[in-house]
PDB file of C-alpha atoms in Angstrom:
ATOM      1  CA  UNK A 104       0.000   0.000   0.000  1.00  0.00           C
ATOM      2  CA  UNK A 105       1.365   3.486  -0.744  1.00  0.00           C
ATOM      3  CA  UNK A 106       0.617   6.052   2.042  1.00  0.00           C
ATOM      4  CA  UNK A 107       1.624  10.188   2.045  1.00  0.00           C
ATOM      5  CA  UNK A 108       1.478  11.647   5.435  1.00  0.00           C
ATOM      6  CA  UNK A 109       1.030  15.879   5.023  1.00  0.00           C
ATOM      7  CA  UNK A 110       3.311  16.761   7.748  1.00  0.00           C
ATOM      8  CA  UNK A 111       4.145  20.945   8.526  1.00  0.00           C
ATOM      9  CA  UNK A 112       6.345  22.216  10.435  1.00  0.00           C
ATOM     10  CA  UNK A 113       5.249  24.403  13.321  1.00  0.00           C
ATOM     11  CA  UNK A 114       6.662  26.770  16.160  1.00  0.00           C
ATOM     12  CA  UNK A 115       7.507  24.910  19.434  1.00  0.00           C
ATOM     13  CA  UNK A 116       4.049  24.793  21.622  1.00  0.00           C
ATOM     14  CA  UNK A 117       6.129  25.941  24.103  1.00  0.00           C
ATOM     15  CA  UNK A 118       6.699  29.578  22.426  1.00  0.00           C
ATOM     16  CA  UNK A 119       5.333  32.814  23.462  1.00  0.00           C
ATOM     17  CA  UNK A 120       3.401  34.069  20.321  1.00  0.00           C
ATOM     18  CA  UNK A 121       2.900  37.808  20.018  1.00  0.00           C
ATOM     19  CA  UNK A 122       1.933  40.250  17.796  1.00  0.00           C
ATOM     20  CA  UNK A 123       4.997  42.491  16.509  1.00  0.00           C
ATOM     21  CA  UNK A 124       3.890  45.069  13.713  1.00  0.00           C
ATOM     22  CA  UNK A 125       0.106  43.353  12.600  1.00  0.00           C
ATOM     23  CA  UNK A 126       2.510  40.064  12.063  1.00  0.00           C
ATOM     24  CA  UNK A 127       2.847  36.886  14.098  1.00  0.00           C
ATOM     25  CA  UNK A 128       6.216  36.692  16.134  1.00  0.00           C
ATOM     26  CA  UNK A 129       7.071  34.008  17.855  1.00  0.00           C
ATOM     27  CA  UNK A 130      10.586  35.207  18.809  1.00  0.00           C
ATOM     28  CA  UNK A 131      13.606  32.146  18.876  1.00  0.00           C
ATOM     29  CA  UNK A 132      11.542  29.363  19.576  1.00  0.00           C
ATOM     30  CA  UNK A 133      12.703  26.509  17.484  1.00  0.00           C
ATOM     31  CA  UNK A 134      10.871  24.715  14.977  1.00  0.00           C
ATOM     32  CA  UNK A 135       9.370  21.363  15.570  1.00  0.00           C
ATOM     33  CA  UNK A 136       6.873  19.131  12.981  1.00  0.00           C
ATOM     34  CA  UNK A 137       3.330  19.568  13.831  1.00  0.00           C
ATOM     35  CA  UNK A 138       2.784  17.777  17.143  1.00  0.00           C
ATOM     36  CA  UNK A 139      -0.587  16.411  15.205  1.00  0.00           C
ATOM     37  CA  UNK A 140       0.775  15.717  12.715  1.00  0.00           C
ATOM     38  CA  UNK A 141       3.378  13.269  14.194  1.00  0.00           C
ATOM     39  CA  UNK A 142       0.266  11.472  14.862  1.00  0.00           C
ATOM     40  CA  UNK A 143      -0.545  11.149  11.072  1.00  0.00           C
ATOM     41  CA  UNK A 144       2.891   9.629  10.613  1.00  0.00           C
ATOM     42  CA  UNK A 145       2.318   6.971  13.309  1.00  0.00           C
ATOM     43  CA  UNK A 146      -1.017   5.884  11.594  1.00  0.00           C
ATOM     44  CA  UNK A 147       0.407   5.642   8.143  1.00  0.00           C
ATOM     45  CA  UNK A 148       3.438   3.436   9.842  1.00  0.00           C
ATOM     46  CA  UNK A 149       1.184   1.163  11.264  1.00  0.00           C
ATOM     47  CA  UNK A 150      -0.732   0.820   8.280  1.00  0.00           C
ATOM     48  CA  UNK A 151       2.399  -0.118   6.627  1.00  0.00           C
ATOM     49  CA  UNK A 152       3.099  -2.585   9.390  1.00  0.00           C
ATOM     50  CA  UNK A 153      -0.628  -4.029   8.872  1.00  0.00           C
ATOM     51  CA  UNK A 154      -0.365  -4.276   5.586  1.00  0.00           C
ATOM     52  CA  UNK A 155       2.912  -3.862   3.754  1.00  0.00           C
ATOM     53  CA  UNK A 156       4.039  -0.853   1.510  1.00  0.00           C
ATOM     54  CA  UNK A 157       5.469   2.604   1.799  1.00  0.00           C
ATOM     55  CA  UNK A 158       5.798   5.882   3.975  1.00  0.00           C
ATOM     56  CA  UNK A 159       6.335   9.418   2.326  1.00  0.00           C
ATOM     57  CA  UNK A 160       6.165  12.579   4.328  1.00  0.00           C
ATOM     58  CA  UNK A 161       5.325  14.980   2.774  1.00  0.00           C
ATOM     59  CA  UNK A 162       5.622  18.756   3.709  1.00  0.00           C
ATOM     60  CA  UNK A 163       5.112  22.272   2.348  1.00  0.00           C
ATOM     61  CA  UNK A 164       7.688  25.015   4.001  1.00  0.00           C
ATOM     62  CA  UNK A 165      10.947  26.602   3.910  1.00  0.00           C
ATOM     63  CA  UNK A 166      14.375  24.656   3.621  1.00  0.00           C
ATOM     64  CA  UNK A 167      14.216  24.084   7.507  1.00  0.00           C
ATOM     65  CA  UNK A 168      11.051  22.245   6.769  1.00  0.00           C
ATOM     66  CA  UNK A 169      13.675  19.487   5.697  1.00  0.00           C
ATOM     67  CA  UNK A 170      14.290  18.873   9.988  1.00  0.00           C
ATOM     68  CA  UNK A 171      10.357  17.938  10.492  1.00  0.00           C
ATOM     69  CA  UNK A 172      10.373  15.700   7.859  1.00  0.00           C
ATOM     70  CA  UNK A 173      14.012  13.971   9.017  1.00  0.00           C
ATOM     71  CA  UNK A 174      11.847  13.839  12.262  1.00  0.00           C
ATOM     72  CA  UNK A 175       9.174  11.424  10.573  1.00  0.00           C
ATOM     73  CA  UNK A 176      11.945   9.640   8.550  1.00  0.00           C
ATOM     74  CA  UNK A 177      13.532   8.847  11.734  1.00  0.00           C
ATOM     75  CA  UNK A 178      10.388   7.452  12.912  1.00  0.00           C
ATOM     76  CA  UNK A 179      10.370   4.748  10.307  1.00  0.00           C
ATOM     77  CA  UNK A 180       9.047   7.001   6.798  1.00  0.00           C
ATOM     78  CA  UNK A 181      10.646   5.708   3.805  1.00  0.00           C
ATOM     79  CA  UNK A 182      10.802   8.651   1.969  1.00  0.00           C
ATOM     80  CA  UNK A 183      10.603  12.738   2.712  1.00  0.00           C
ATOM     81  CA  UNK A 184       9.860  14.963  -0.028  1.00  0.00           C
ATOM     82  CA  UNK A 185       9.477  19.165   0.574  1.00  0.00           C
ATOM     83  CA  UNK A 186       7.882  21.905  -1.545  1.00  0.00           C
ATOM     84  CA  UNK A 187       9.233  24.919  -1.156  1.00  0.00           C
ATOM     85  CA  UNK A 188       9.078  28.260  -3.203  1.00  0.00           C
ATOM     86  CA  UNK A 189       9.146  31.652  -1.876  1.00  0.00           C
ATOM     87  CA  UNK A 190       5.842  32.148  -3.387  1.00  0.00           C
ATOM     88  CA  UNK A 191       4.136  29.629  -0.787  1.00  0.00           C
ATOM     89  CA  UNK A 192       5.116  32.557   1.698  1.00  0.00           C
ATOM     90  CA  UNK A 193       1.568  33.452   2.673  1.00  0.00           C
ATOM     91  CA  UNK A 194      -0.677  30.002   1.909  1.00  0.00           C
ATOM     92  CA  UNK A 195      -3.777  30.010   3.330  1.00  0.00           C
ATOM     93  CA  UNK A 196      -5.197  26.649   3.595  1.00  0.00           C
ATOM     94  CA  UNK A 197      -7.071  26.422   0.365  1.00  0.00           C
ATOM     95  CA  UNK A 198      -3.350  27.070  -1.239  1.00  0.00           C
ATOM     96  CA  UNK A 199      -1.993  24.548   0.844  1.00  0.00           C
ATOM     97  CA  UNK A 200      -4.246  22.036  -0.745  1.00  0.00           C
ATOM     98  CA  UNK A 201      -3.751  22.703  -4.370  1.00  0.00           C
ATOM     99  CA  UNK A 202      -0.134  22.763  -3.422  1.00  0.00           C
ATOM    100  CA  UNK A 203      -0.237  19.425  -1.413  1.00  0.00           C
ATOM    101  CA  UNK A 204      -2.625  18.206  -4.268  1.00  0.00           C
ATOM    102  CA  UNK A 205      -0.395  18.593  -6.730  1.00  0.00           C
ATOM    103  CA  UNK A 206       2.455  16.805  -5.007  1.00  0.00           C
ATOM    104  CA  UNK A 207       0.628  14.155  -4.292  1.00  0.00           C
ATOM    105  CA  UNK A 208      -0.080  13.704  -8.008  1.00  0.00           C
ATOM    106  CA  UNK A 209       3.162  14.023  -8.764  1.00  0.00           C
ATOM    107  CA  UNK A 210       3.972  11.417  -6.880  1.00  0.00           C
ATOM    108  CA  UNK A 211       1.671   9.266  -8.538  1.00  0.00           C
ATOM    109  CA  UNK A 212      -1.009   9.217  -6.548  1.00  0.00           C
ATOM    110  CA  UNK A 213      -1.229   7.259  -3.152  1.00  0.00           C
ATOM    111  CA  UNK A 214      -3.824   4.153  -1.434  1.00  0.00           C
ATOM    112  CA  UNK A 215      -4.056   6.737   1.437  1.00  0.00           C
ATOM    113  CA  UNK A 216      -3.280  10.097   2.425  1.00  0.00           C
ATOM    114  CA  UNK A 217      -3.013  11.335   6.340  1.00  0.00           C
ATOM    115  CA  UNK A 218      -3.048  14.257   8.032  1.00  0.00           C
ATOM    116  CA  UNK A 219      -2.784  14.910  11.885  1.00  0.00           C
ATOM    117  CA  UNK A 220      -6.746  17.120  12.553  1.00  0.00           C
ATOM    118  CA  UNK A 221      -4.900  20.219  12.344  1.00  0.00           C
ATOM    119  CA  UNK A 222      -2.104  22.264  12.659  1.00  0.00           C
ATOM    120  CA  UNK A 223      -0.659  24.021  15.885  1.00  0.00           C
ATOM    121  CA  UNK A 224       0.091  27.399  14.404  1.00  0.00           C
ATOM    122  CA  UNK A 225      -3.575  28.145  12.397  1.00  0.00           C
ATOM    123  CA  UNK A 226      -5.672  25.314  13.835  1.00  0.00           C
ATOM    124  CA  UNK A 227      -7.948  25.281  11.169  1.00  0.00           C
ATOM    125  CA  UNK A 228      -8.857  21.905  10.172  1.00  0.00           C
ATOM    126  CA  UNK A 229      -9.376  22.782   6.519  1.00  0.00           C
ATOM    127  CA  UNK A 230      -6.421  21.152   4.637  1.00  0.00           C
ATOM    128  CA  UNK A 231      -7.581  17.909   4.688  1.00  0.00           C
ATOM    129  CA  UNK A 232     -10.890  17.681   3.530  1.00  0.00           C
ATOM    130  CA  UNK A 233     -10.071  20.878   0.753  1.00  0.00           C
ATOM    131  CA  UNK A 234      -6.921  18.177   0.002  1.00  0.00           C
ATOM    132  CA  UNK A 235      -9.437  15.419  -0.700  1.00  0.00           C
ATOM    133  CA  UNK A 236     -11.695  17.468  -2.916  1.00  0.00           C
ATOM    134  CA  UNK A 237      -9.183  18.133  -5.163  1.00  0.00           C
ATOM    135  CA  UNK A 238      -8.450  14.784  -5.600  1.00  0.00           C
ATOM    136  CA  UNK A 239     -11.105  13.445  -5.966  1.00  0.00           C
ATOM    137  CA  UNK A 240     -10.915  11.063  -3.094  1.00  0.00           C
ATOM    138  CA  UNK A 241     -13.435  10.022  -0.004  1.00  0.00           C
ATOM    139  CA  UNK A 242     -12.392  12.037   3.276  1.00  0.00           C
ATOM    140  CA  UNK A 243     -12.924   9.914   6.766  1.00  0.00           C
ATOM    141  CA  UNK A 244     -11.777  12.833   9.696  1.00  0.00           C
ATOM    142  CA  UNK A 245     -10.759  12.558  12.999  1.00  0.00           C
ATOM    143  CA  UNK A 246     -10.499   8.783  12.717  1.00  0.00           C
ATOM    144  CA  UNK A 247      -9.216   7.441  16.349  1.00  0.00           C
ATOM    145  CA  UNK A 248      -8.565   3.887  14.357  1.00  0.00           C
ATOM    146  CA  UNK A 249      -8.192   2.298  11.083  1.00  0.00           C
ATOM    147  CA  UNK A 250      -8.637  -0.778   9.596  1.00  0.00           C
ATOM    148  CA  UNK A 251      -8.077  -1.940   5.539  1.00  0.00           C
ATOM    149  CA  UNK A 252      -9.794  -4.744   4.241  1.00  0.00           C
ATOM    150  CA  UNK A 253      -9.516  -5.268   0.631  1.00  0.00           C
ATOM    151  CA  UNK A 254     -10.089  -1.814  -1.265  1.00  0.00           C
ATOM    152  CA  UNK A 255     -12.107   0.037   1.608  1.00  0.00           C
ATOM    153  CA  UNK A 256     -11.141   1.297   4.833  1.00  0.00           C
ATOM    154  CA  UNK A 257     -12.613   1.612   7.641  1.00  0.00           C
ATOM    155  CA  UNK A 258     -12.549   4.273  10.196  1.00  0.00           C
ATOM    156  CA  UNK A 259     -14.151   4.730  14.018  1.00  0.00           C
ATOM    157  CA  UNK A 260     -14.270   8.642  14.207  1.00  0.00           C
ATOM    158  CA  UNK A 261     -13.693  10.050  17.629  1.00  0.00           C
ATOM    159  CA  UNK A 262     -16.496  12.893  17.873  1.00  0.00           C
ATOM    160  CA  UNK A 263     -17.655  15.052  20.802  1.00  0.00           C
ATOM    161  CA  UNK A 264     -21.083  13.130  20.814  1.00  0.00           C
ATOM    162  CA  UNK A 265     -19.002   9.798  20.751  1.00  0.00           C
ATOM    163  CA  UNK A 266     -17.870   7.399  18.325  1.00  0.00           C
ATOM    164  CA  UNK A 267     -18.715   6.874  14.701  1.00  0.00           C
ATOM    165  CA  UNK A 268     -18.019   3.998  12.477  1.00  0.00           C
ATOM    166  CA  UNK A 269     -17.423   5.043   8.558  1.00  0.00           C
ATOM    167  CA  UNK A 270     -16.383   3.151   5.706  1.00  0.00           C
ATOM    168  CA  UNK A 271     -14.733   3.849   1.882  1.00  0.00           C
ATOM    169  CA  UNK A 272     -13.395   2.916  -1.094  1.00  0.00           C
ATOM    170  CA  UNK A 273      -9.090   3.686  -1.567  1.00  0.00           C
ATOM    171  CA  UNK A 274      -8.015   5.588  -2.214  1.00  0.00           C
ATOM    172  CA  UNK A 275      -8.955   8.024   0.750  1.00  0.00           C
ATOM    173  CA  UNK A 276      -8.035  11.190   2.544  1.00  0.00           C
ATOM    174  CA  UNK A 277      -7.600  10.130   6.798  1.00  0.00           C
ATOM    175  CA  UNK A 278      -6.927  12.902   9.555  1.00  0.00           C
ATOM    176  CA  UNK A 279      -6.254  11.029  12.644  1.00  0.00           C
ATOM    177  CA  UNK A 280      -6.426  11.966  16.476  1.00  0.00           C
ATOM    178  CA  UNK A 281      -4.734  11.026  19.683  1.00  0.00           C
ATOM    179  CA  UNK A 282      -6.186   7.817  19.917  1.00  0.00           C
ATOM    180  CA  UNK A 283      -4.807   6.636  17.054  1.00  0.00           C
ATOM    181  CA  UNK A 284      -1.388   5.776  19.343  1.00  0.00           C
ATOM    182  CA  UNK A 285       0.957   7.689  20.833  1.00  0.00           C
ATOM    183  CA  UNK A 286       3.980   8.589  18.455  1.00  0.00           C
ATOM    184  CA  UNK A 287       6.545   6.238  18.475  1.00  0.00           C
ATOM    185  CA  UNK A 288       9.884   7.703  19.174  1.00  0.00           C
ATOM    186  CA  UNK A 289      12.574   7.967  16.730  1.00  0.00           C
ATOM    187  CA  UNK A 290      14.996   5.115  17.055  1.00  0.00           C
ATOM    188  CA  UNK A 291      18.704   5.197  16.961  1.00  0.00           C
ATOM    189  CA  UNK A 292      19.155   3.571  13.993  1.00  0.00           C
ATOM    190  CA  UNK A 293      16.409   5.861  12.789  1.00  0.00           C
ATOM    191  CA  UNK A 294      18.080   8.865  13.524  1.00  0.00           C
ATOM    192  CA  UNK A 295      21.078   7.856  11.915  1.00  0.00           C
ATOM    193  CA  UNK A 296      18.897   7.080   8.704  1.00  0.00           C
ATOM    194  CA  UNK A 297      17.173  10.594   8.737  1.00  0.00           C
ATOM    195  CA  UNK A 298      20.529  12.219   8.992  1.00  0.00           C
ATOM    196  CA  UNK A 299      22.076  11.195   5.982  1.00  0.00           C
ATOM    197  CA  UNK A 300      18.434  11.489   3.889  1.00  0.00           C
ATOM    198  CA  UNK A 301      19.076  13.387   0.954  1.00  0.00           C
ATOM    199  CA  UNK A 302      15.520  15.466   0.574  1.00  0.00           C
ATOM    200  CA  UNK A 303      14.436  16.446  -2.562  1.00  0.00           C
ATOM    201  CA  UNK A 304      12.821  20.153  -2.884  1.00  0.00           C
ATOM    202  CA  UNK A 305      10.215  20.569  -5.459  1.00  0.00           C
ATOM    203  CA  UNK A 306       9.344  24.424  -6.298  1.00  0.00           C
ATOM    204  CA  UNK A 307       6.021  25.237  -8.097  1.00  0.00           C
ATOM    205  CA  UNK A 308       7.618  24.719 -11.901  1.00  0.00           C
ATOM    206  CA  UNK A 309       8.543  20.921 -10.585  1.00  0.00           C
ATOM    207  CA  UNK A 310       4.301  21.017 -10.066  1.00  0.00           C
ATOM    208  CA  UNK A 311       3.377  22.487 -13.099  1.00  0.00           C
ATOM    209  CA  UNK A 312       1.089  24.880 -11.230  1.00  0.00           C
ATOM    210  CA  UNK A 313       1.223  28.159 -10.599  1.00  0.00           C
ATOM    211  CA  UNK A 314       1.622  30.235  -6.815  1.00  0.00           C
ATOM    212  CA  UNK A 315      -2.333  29.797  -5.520  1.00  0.00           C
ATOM    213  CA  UNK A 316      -4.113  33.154  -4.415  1.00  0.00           C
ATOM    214  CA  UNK A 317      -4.675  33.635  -0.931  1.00  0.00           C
ATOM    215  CA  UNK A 318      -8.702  33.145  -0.523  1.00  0.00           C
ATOM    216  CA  UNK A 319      -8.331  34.250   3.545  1.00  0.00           C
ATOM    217  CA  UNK A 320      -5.550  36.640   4.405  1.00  0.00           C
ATOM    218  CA  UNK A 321      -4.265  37.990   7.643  1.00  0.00           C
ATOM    219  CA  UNK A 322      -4.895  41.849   7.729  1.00  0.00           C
ATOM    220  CA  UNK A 323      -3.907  42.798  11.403  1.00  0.00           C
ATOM    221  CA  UNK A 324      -3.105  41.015  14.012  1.00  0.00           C
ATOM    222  CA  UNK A 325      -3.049  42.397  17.812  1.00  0.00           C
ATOM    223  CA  UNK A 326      -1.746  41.325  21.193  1.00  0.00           C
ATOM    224  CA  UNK A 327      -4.707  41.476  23.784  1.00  0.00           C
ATOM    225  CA  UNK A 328      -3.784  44.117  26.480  1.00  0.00           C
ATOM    226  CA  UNK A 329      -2.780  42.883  29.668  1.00  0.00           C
ATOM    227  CA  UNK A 330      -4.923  41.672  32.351  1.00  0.00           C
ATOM    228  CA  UNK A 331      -3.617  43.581  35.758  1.00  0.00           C
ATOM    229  CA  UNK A 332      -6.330  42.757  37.967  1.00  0.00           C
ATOM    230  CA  UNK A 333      -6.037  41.588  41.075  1.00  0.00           C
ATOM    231  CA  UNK A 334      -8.058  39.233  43.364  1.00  0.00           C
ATOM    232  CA  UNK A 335      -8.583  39.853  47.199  1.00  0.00           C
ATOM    233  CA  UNK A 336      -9.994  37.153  49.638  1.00  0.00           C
ATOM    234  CA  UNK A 337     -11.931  38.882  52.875  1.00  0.00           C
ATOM    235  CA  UNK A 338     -12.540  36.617  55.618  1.00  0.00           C
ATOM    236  CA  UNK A 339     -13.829  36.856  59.177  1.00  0.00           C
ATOM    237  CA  UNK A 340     -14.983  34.642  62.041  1.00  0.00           C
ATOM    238  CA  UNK A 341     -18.678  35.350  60.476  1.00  0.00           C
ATOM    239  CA  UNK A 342     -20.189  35.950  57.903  1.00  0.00           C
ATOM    240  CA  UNK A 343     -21.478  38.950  59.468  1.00  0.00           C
ATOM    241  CA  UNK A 344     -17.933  40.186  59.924  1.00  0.00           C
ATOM    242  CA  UNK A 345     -17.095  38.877  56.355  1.00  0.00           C
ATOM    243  CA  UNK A 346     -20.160  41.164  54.899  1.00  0.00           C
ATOM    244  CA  UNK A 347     -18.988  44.327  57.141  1.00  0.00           C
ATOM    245  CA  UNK A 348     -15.545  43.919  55.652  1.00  0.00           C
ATOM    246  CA  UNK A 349     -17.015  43.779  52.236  1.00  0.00           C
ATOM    247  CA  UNK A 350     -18.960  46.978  52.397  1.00  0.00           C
ATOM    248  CA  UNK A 351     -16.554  48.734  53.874  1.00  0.00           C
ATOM    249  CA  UNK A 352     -14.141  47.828  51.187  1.00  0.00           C
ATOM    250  CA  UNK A 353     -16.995  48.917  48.414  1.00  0.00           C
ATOM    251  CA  UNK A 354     -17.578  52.153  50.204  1.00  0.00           C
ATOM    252  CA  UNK A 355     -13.661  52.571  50.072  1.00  0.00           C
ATOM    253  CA  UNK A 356     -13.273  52.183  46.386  1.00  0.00           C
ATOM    254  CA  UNK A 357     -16.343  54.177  45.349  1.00  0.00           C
ATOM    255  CA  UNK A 358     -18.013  51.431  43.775  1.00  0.00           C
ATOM    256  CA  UNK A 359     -21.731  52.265  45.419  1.00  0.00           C
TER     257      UNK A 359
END
């Protein structure tokens, strides 16, 4: 079976995020792949391990893009491929499809594509399903498990409500959750592996398509102001006392 996991690669979720001129800033905090996403890598693997074929990552991003996808070779990937141009700058997620769309065809097509349910830096949700549309291919979300018999796959989707059992035909479009497994960790030999990958970079002429206009753009963006209130706790032996402390400390601050 041939499997694509869309991997990104995201600031740490330990960085402090701010606003610096109407732009995102998220100051020197390194970047990591998409915790989520390393999810959708350990789904495709074991759908490898179930039933036999191949792992490519696949990412959209800068050069250092190349270290999140090294992250999901050394997790047991077969293959890493980026797209970068410095006309995929600005991609909102309807860009990122046609983008990851267009890889993907490149590639030849694939039995199943996965996705982690979002990503940690714009949370939206979007890519997947917009990713399947332009394929052409079924889209099963939030799937908590998987299971291939034959030419379908089936999913049990992990909803607020509870669980939901869906089927379809391969190829499909997956985005997994948590309960899918927790992430294996890279392994030594792994490591060494994802080291010496040589990663090729495919700009928007390798495609054949051109840089995707921006449907949702980013016009301003604002850090919220400071919150410098304070809390006080009155007590007393009663609540008689308690109450006399608490007008008096109304009266005080002129609130009545």
């Amino acid at each position: 079976m041939k499997i694509i996991a869309c991997i990104k690669q995201v600031p740490d979720s330990e960085a402090k995020v701010k606003a610096e001129g109407g732009q995102v800033s998220w100051g020197d905090a390194p970047l990591v792949i998409n915790p989520f996403d390393e999810y959708a890598v350990e789904g495709a693997l074991q759908q490898k391990e179930a039933a036999g074929g191949t792992v490519t990552a696949l990412c959209v991003g800068p050069e250092s893009a190349k270290e999140a996808l090294k992250h999901a070779l050394a997790m047991g990937a077969d293959e890493a491929i980026l797209v970068s141009d410095a006309a995929l700058n600005d991609l909102d997620t309807v860009g990122a499809a046609k983008v990851l769309a267009a890889a993907i065809q490149k590639i030849g097509g694939a039995d199943m594509v996965v996705f982690g349910r979002q990503t940690l830096d714009n949370g939206a949700g979007l890519t997947p399903p917009q990713t399947a549309r332009l394929l052409g291919y079924p889209m099963l979300g939030l799937a908590g498990s998987i299971k291939v018999e034959g030419s379908a796959v089936t999913v049990e989707r992990v909803l607020e409500e509870g669980r939901q059992i869906m089927k379809a035909n391969l190829p499909a479009v997956l985005s997994v959750v948590q309960s899918i497994g927790e992430p294996r960790y890279p392994s030594f030999m792994g490591i060494r592996k994802a080291s010496k990958a040589t990663i090729p970079v495919w700009s928007l002429s390798d495609l054949g398509v051109s840089a995707p206009a921006a449907v949702v753009t980013r016009t301003e963006l604002v850090t919220p102001p400071s919150d410098t209130r304070a809390v006080e706790m009155i007590t007393g032996e009663s609540p008689a006392e308690i109450a006399e402390k608490l007008a008096d400390k109304i009266i005080a601050e002129k609130v009545l």
